[in-house]
Amino acid sequence: MPSPKDLQQSGLKVTMPRMKILEVFERHRESHLTADDVYRILVTDGLDIGLATVYRALTQFEQAGLLQKQNFESGKAVFELNRGDHHDHLVCLQCDRVVEFCDPEIEKKQAEIADKLGFRIQAHDLCLYADCIDQGCPHRPTQTVLSNLPR
Amino acid sequence: MPSPKDLQQSGLKVTMPRMKILEVFERHRESHLTADDVYRILVTDGLDIGLATVYRALTQFEQAGLLQKQNFESGKAVFELNRGDHHDHLVCLQCDRVVEFCDPEIEKKQAEIADKLGFRIQAHDLCLYADCIDQGCPHRPTQTVLSNLPR
DNA sequence: ATAGATGCAAATTGTTTGCAATCTA
DNA sequence: TAGATTGCAAACAATTTGCATCTAT
């Protein structure tokens, strides 16, 4: 349930299009959506919101820290709700399923490496591309499976 | 020095455009080049090779394992010679400098993670975005600095 | 000779922008 | 009401493709 506060705090006016777009992400907490995905969902919902507005909102929301943006190999950017936690992604090469994970050891090692090279790390992208081992891999559109790795 | 064999072995005909494109990468072993970078270099060299041909060649060379493709945040794909070794990248947020590194521990951990999630890892992208700590960071176009981390 | 390669222009795809009309604070 | 926001169409940037013409094998 997106609250108007989320927008106000970012200096963005509370408008219908923006609230509806946030709602879409609330209703799809497990997904990684492209601008077009969001646009289609809105259209399906019978809402008349332009694609350009979606793009503008996504950009603003990302800057405001409400959303996180990812660039997988697909060429299109995908967005997900910023749940505060940082995590990396594993994309299934069979069905495009996205599994999230986070490994503190890797995170630590990254900082050490940057440090050793004379840099202060600001961000990173880590994405694994892999094949399902188990049989039951449905060839379906993008879908997310949350997963917390033992630490 | 690109050898015709590199192309023949891939089932690609040895043509002037292809050889010249390979040469460009040989002459810029340290760089990460976009299709347009390659095209401009060729034009500068007085060669009349179409941009579409460059794109086609880059794709074919990547599939043939001669080049490696990277998608940084820039939106454009960059290519580099496949030197056999795997490595990850660190991009300087100030000057776009690209530093290469490889950390066996991270590699190992990645495989373990994929394994634990029920996947067999095929590939991965790891890119760190960071700020130079030291002063001498020139704001210049993309340029690569090779670096082997202690292992 | 012939399948494959090239150049050019036109087409695609994902994303951004100009602008007049329309809203929020 | 003033300044922000929206929708639409046009503009863009990166990459791909159709096709008639060449070229390596």
Tab-separated table of C-alpha atoms (C1' of nucleotides) in Angstrom:
chain	number	residue	atom	x	y	z
A	1	MET	CA	0.000	0.000	0.000
A	2	PRO	CA	1.890	3.040	-1.227
A	3	SER	CA	1.397	6.051	0.963
A	4	PRO	CA	1.275	9.592	-0.371
A	5	LYS	CA	4.052	10.294	2.082
A	6	ASP	CA	6.434	8.260	0.011
A	7	LEU	CA	5.987	10.759	-2.755
A	8	GLN	CA	5.783	13.901	-0.686
A	9	GLN	CA	8.996	13.112	1.102
A	10	SER	CA	10.712	13.004	-2.238
A	11	GLY	CA	9.405	16.408	-3.220
A	12	LEU	CA	7.104	14.857	-5.784
A	13	LYS	CA	3.501	15.923	-6.004
A	14	VAL	CA	0.944	13.277	-5.196
A	15	THR	CA	-0.800	12.570	-8.461
A	16	MET	CA	-3.041	9.783	-9.612
A	17	PRO	CA	-0.593	8.400	-12.194
A	18	ARG	CA	2.240	8.274	-9.672
A	19	MET	CA	0.146	6.569	-7.008
A	20	LYS	CA	-1.138	4.021	-9.487
A	21	ILE	CA	2.360	3.235	-10.682
A	22	LEU	CA	3.535	2.697	-7.116
A	23	GLU	CA	0.542	0.465	-6.540
A	24	VAL	CA	1.551	-1.711	-9.443
A	25	PHE	CA	4.871	-2.386	-7.773
A	26	GLU	CA	3.141	-3.103	-4.472
A	27	ARG	CA	0.925	-5.629	-6.174
A	28	HIS	CA	3.944	-7.256	-7.816
A	29	ARG	CA	6.445	-7.216	-5.000
A	30	GLU	CA	8.074	-10.342	-6.364
A	31	SER	CA	8.536	-9.133	-9.913
A	32	HIS	CA	11.058	-7.197	-11.879
A	33	LEU	CA	9.051	-4.998	-14.207
A	34	THR	CA	10.029	-3.119	-17.337
A	35	ALA	CA	8.485	0.246	-18.127
A	36	ASP	CA	6.368	-1.484	-20.677
A	37	ASP	CA	5.244	-4.135	-18.177
A	38	VAL	CA	4.020	-1.382	-15.887
A	39	TYR	CA	2.322	0.441	-18.723
A	40	ARG	CA	0.449	-2.677	-19.816
A	41	ILE	CA	-0.691	-3.472	-16.329
A	42	LEU	CA	-2.075	0.041	-16.021
A	43	VAL	CA	-3.857	-0.275	-19.331
A	44	THR	CA	-5.289	-3.612	-18.232
A	45	ASP	CA	-6.498	-1.895	-15.105
A	46	GLY	CA	-8.406	0.447	-17.361
A	47	LEU	CA	-6.202	3.401	-16.495
A	48	ASP	CA	-5.222	5.913	-19.126
A	49	ILE	CA	-1.641	6.716	-18.253
A	50	GLY	CA	0.914	7.417	-20.943
A	51	LEU	CA	4.053	5.384	-21.409
A	52	ALA	CA	6.113	8.556	-21.177
A	53	THR	CA	4.632	9.218	-17.777
A	54	VAL	CA	5.613	5.752	-16.681
A	55	TYR	CA	9.189	6.321	-17.791
A	56	ARG	CA	9.321	9.674	-16.016
A	57	ALA	CA	7.885	8.194	-12.842
A	58	LEU	CA	10.266	5.254	-12.825
A	59	THR	CA	13.240	7.544	-13.158
A	60	GLN	CA	12.006	9.836	-10.419
A	61	PHE	CA	11.157	6.959	-8.122
A	62	GLU	CA	14.559	5.483	-8.579
A	63	GLN	CA	16.229	8.777	-7.744
A	64	ALA	CA	13.962	9.075	-4.745
A	65	GLY	CA	15.054	5.666	-3.588
A	66	LEU	CA	11.601	4.132	-3.892
A	67	LEU	CA	12.611	1.785	-6.684
A	68	GLN	CA	15.742	-0.021	-7.721
A	69	LYS	CA	16.787	-0.351	-11.323
A	70	GLN	CA	18.550	-3.333	-12.846
A	71	ASN	CA	20.076	-3.838	-16.263
A	72	PHE	CA	20.154	-7.496	-17.132
A	73	GLU	CA	21.310	-8.747	-20.516
A	74	SER	CA	17.883	-8.271	-22.006
A	75	GLY	CA	18.488	-4.719	-23.066
A	76	LYS	CA	15.501	-3.399	-21.175
A	77	ALA	CA	15.788	-1.933	-17.706
A	78	VAL	CA	13.745	-3.593	-14.979
A	79	PHE	CA	12.562	-2.047	-11.746
A	80	GLU	CA	11.596	-3.444	-8.387
A	81	LEU	CA	10.496	-1.964	-5.105
A	82	ASN	CA	13.393	-0.861	-2.946
A	83	ARG	CA	12.928	-2.955	0.173
A	84	GLY	CA	15.959	-1.474	1.816
A	85	ASP	CA	17.933	-4.648	1.560
A	86	HIS	CA	20.627	-5.015	-1.013
A	87	HIS	CA	20.646	-8.183	-3.062
A	88	ASP	CA	22.069	-9.639	-6.211
A	89	HIS	CA	20.345	-11.612	-8.947
A	90	LEU	CA	20.488	-14.974	-10.621
A	91	VAL	CA	18.640	-15.264	-13.916
A	92	CYS	CA	17.569	-18.685	-15.163
A	93	LEU	CA	18.677	-19.163	-18.747
A	94	GLN	CA	15.741	-21.488	-19.382
A	95	CYS	CA	12.780	-19.566	-18.099
A	96	ASP	CA	14.072	-16.099	-17.205
A	97	ARG	CA	13.069	-16.687	-13.623
A	98	VAL	CA	14.923	-14.286	-11.321
A	99	VAL	CA	16.201	-15.485	-7.968
A	100	GLU	CA	17.510	-12.988	-5.477
A	101	PHE	CA	20.324	-13.617	-3.080
A	102	CYS	CA	22.847	-11.830	-0.968
A	103	ASP	CA	26.197	-13.071	0.209
A	104	PRO	CA	28.060	-11.046	2.815
A	105	GLU	CA	31.363	-12.648	1.959
A	106	ILE	CA	31.161	-11.533	-1.628
A	107	GLU	CA	30.121	-8.067	-0.553
A	108	LYS	CA	33.099	-7.840	1.759
A	109	LYS	CA	35.512	-9.102	-0.839
A	110	GLN	CA	34.274	-6.519	-3.321
A	111	ALA	CA	34.962	-3.668	-0.964
A	112	GLU	CA	38.422	-5.048	-0.282
A	113	ILE	CA	39.185	-5.303	-3.952
A	114	ALA	CA	38.054	-1.769	-4.710
A	115	ASP	CA	40.066	-0.591	-1.752
A	116	LYS	CA	43.193	-2.369	-2.915
A	117	LEU	CA	42.829	-0.795	-6.340
A	118	GLY	CA	42.494	2.661	-4.849
A	119	PHE	CA	38.757	3.122	-5.164
A	120	ARG	CA	35.861	3.619	-2.836
A	121	ILE	CA	33.060	1.374	-4.019
A	122	GLN	CA	29.716	3.100	-4.560
A	123	ALA	CA	27.648	0.412	-6.159
A	124	HIS	CA	27.909	-2.881	-7.923
A	125	ASP	CA	25.997	-5.183	-10.193
A	126	LEU	CA	26.305	-8.887	-9.801
A	127	CYS	CA	24.164	-11.128	-11.888
A	128	LEU	CA	24.590	-14.859	-12.330
A	129	TYR	CA	23.222	-16.560	-15.439
A	130	ALA	CA	22.500	-20.223	-14.878
A	131	ASP	CA	20.616	-23.334	-15.883
A	132	CYS	CA	18.111	-25.021	-13.612
A	133	ILE	CA	19.366	-28.366	-12.453
A	134	ASP	CA	15.985	-29.708	-11.503
A	135	GLN	CA	13.477	-30.763	-14.096
A	136	GLY	CA	10.514	-28.613	-13.222
A	137	CYS	CA	11.647	-25.489	-15.005
A	138	PRO	CA	8.678	-24.040	-16.829
A	139	HIS	CA	9.449	-21.946	-19.848
A	140	ARG	CA	7.522	-18.942	-18.686
A	141	PRO	CA	7.759	-15.163	-18.707
A	142	THR	CA	9.826	-13.436	-16.058
A	143	GLN	CA	8.867	-14.315	-12.558
A	144	THR	CA	10.727	-13.929	-9.308
A	145	VAL	CA	11.515	-16.333	-6.528
A	146	LEU	CA	12.737	-14.826	-3.316
A	147	SER	CA	15.417	-16.628	-1.488
A	148	ASN	CA	17.538	-15.850	1.514
A	149	LEU	CA	20.793	-17.571	1.565
A	150	PRO	CA	22.231	-18.897	4.813
A	151	ARG	CA	24.833	-16.547	6.092
B	1	MET	CA	48.171	-9.857	-34.963
B	2	PRO	CA	44.890	-11.539	-35.887
B	3	SER	CA	45.402	-14.636	-37.949
B	4	PRO	CA	43.024	-15.747	-40.700
B	5	LYS	CA	42.822	-18.995	-38.787
B	6	ASP	CA	40.899	-17.307	-36.041
B	7	LEU	CA	38.142	-16.652	-38.527
B	8	GLN	CA	38.331	-19.876	-40.492
B	9	GLN	CA	38.067	-21.970	-37.377
B	10	SER	CA	34.832	-20.237	-36.618
B	11	GLY	CA	33.404	-21.020	-40.012
B	12	LEU	CA	33.615	-17.377	-41.013
B	13	LYS	CA	35.048	-16.361	-44.340
B	14	VAL	CA	38.253	-14.421	-44.223
B	15	THR	CA	37.270	-11.026	-45.535
B	16	MET	CA	38.944	-7.665	-45.418
B	17	PRO	CA	36.351	-6.042	-43.162
B	18	ARG	CA	36.557	-8.852	-40.617
B	19	MET	CA	40.339	-8.877	-40.527
B	20	LYS	CA	40.469	-5.123	-40.123
B	21	ILE	CA	37.979	-5.213	-37.292
B	22	LEU	CA	40.018	-7.856	-35.499
B	23	GLU	CA	43.101	-5.746	-36.034
B	24	VAL	CA	41.459	-2.826	-34.303
B	25	PHE	CA	41.017	-4.917	-31.192
B	26	GLU	CA	44.619	-6.119	-31.410
B	27	ARG	CA	45.794	-2.528	-31.545
B	28	HIS	CA	43.639	-1.630	-28.545
B	29	ARG	CA	44.134	-4.619	-26.334
B	30	GLU	CA	43.622	-2.478	-23.266
B	31	SER	CA	40.350	-0.894	-24.336
B	32	HIS	CA	36.701	-1.679	-24.163
B	33	LEU	CA	35.272	-0.554	-27.468
B	34	THR	CA	31.717	0.131	-28.580
B	35	ALA	CA	30.586	-0.692	-32.100
B	36	ASP	CA	30.782	2.986	-32.869
B	37	ASP	CA	34.319	3.240	-31.465
B	38	VAL	CA	35.412	0.485	-33.817
B	39	TYR	CA	33.611	2.088	-36.739
B	40	ARG	CA	35.267	5.447	-36.145
B	41	ILE	CA	38.691	3.923	-35.853
B	42	LEU	CA	38.173	2.176	-39.174
B	43	VAL	CA	37.021	5.399	-40.798
B	44	THR	CA	40.059	7.177	-39.386
B	45	ASP	CA	42.185	4.458	-40.899
B	46	GLY	CA	40.677	5.398	-44.234
B	47	LEU	CA	38.726	2.172	-44.492
B	48	ASP	CA	35.257	2.143	-45.925
B	49	ILE	CA	33.459	-0.395	-43.762
B	50	GLY	CA	29.805	0.043	-42.871
B	51	LEU	CA	28.576	0.331	-39.311
B	52	ALA	CA	26.181	-2.537	-39.928
B	53	THR	CA	29.102	-4.719	-40.896
B	54	VAL	CA	30.835	-3.809	-37.671
B	55	TYR	CA	27.772	-4.800	-35.668
B	56	ARG	CA	27.482	-8.067	-37.546
B	57	ALA	CA	31.141	-8.855	-37.066
B	58	LEU	CA	31.086	-8.066	-33.359
B	59	THR	CA	28.158	-10.392	-32.832
B	60	GLN	CA	29.765	-13.166	-34.825
B	61	PHE	CA	33.112	-12.729	-33.120
B	62	GLU	CA	31.490	-12.900	-29.751
B	63	GLN	CA	29.678	-16.088	-30.665
B	64	ALA	CA	32.952	-17.460	-32.007
B	65	GLY	CA	34.607	-16.693	-28.700
B	66	LEU	CA	37.037	-14.185	-30.181
B	67	LEU	CA	35.541	-11.245	-28.326
B	68	GLN	CA	33.817	-10.722	-25.021
B	69	LYS	CA	30.851	-8.417	-24.635
B	70	GLN	CA	30.082	-6.309	-21.597
B	71	ASN	CA	27.036	-4.259	-20.742
B	72	PHE	CA	27.951	-1.527	-18.327
B	73	GLU	CA	25.476	1.072	-17.197
B	74	SER	CA	26.188	3.260	-20.180
B	75	GLY	CA	23.575	1.651	-22.347
B	76	LYS	CA	26.028	0.762	-25.077
B	77	ALA	CA	27.653	-2.635	-25.302
B	78	VAL	CA	31.445	-2.720	-25.212
B	79	PHE	CA	33.701	-5.417	-26.565
B	80	GLU	CA	37.197	-6.564	-25.773
B	81	LEU	CA	39.487	-9.286	-27.030
B	82	ASN	CA	38.846	-12.625	-25.367
B	83	ARG	CA	42.191	-13.358	-23.775
B	84	GLY	CA	40.991	-16.611	-22.377
B	85	ASP	CA	41.119	-15.352	-18.854
B	86	HIS	CA	37.916	-14.458	-17.108
B	87	HIS	CA	37.837	-11.175	-15.274
B	88	ASP	CA	35.419	-8.714	-13.769
B	89	HIS	CA	35.315	-4.947	-14.080
B	90	LEU	CA	35.465	-1.866	-11.945
B	91	VAL	CA	34.321	1.361	-13.580
B	92	CYS	CA	35.488	4.687	-12.186
B	93	LEU	CA	32.545	6.991	-11.652
B	94	GLN	CA	34.759	10.026	-12.226
B	95	CYS	CA	36.559	9.240	-15.433
B	96	ASP	CA	34.985	6.038	-16.769
B	97	ARG	CA	38.325	4.311	-16.478
B	98	VAL	CA	37.877	0.541	-16.453
B	99	VAL	CA	40.001	-1.609	-14.188
B	100	GLU	CA	39.953	-5.355	-14.560
B	101	PHE	CA	40.303	-7.810	-11.755
B	102	CYS	CA	39.596	-11.379	-10.848
B	103	ASP	CA	39.035	-12.838	-7.451
B	104	PRO	CA	38.965	-16.623	-7.119
B	105	GLU	CA	37.153	-16.473	-3.809
B	106	ILE	CA	34.251	-14.562	-5.308
B	107	GLU	CA	34.163	-16.915	-8.255
B	108	LYS	CA	34.003	-19.891	-5.948
B	109	LYS	CA	31.307	-18.376	-3.801
B	110	GLN	CA	29.184	-17.659	-6.854
B	111	ALA	CA	29.251	-21.267	-7.950
B	112	GLU	CA	28.348	-22.367	-4.444
B	113	ILE	CA	25.422	-19.997	-4.332
B	114	ALA	CA	24.044	-21.095	-7.683
B	115	ASP	CA	24.492	-24.671	-6.587
B	116	LYS	CA	22.631	-24.131	-3.367
B	117	LEU	CA	19.755	-22.539	-5.271
B	118	GLY	CA	19.550	-25.478	-7.635
B	119	PHE	CA	21.295	-23.981	-10.632
B	120	ARG	CA	24.391	-24.655	-12.636
B	121	ILE	CA	26.080	-21.350	-13.246
B	122	GLN	CA	26.915	-20.588	-16.870
B	123	ALA	CA	28.093	-17.034	-16.735
B	124	HIS	CA	28.071	-13.965	-14.574
B	125	ASP	CA	28.518	-10.248	-14.713
B	126	LEU	CA	30.163	-8.443	-11.876
B	127	CYS	CA	30.843	-4.773	-12.185
B	128	LEU	CA	31.862	-2.448	-9.396
B	129	TYR	CA	31.170	1.266	-9.697
B	130	ALA	CA	33.501	3.343	-7.589
B	131	ASP	CA	35.195	6.667	-6.923
B	132	CYS	CA	38.952	7.130	-7.148
B	133	ILE	CA	40.423	7.764	-3.755
B	134	ASP	CA	43.619	9.302	-5.060
B	135	GLN	CA	43.683	12.745	-6.553
B	136	GLY	CA	45.082	12.103	-9.982
B	137	CYS	CA	41.894	11.023	-11.613
B	138	PRO	CA	41.680	12.682	-15.012
B	139	HIS	CA	38.226	13.214	-16.396
B	140	ARG	CA	38.872	11.464	-19.638
B	141	PRO	CA	37.088	9.201	-22.085
B	142	THR	CA	37.033	5.487	-21.405
B	143	GLN	CA	40.424	3.964	-20.970
B	144	THR	CA	41.484	0.720	-19.401
B	145	VAL	CA	44.012	-0.094	-16.751
B	146	LEU	CA	44.946	-3.706	-16.383
B	147	SER	CA	45.463	-5.041	-12.963
B	148	ASN	CA	46.083	-8.439	-11.512
B	149	LEU	CA	45.010	-8.817	-8.005
B	150	PRO	CA	47.085	-10.867	-5.591
B	151	ARG	CA	45.553	-14.263	-5.199
C	1	DA	C1'	29.458	-21.132	-59.482
C	2	DT	C1'	27.488	-20.260	-55.157
C	3	DA	C1'	26.754	-19.683	-50.541
C	4	DG	C1'	28.111	-16.300	-47.709
C	5	DA	C1'	29.439	-11.206	-46.899
C	6	DT	C1'	28.885	-6.233	-47.523
C	7	DG	C1'	26.964	-1.459	-47.782
C	8	DC	C1'	23.242	1.339	-47.615
C	9	DA	C1'	18.969	2.753	-46.233
C	10	DA	C1'	14.965	1.730	-43.883
C	11	DA	C1'	12.994	-0.473	-39.872
C	12	DT	C1'	12.999	-1.723	-34.807
C	13	DT	C1'	13.356	-1.163	-30.003
C	14	DG	C1'	13.853	1.177	-25.724
C	15	DT	C1'	13.806	5.603	-23.902
C	16	DT	C1'	13.656	10.761	-23.879
C	17	DT	C1'	11.802	15.299	-24.924
C	18	DG	C1'	8.930	19.509	-26.598
C	19	DC	C1'	4.722	21.466	-25.811
C	20	DA	C1'	0.054	22.693	-24.899
C	21	DA	C1'	-3.462	21.278	-21.750
C	22	DT	C1'	-4.327	19.980	-16.938
C	23	DC	C1'	-3.614	19.309	-12.400
C	24	DT	C1'	-1.611	19.879	-7.191
C	25	DA	C1'	-0.284	22.578	-3.363
D	1	DT	C1'	-2.599	31.000	-9.459
D	2	DA	C1'	2.026	29.454	-10.202
D	3	DG	C1'	4.689	25.880	-11.051
D	4	DA	C1'	4.645	20.935	-11.523
D	5	DT	C1'	2.714	17.055	-14.159
D	6	DT	C1'	0.595	14.662	-17.990
D	7	DG	C1'	-0.399	12.774	-22.649
D	8	DC	C1'	0.770	12.707	-27.201
D	9	DA	C1'	3.598	12.863	-30.916
D	10	DA	C1'	7.987	13.586	-32.545
D	11	DA	C1'	12.875	12.916	-31.599
D	12	DC	C1'	16.708	9.990	-30.277
D	13	DA	C1'	20.174	6.420	-29.766
D	14	DA	C1'	21.684	1.800	-30.261
D	15	DT	C1'	21.153	-2.025	-32.904
D	16	DT	C1'	19.022	-4.952	-36.547
D	17	DT	C1'	17.344	-6.181	-41.067
D	18	DG	C1'	15.977	-6.290	-46.270
D	19	DC	C1'	18.007	-6.411	-50.412
D	20	DA	C1'	20.750	-5.894	-54.481
D	21	DT	C1'	25.561	-6.202	-55.220
D	22	DC	C1'	30.095	-8.245	-54.423
D	23	DT	C1'	33.537	-11.923	-53.039
D	24	DA	C1'	35.949	-15.859	-50.867
D	25	DT	C1'	36.191	-20.578	-51.548
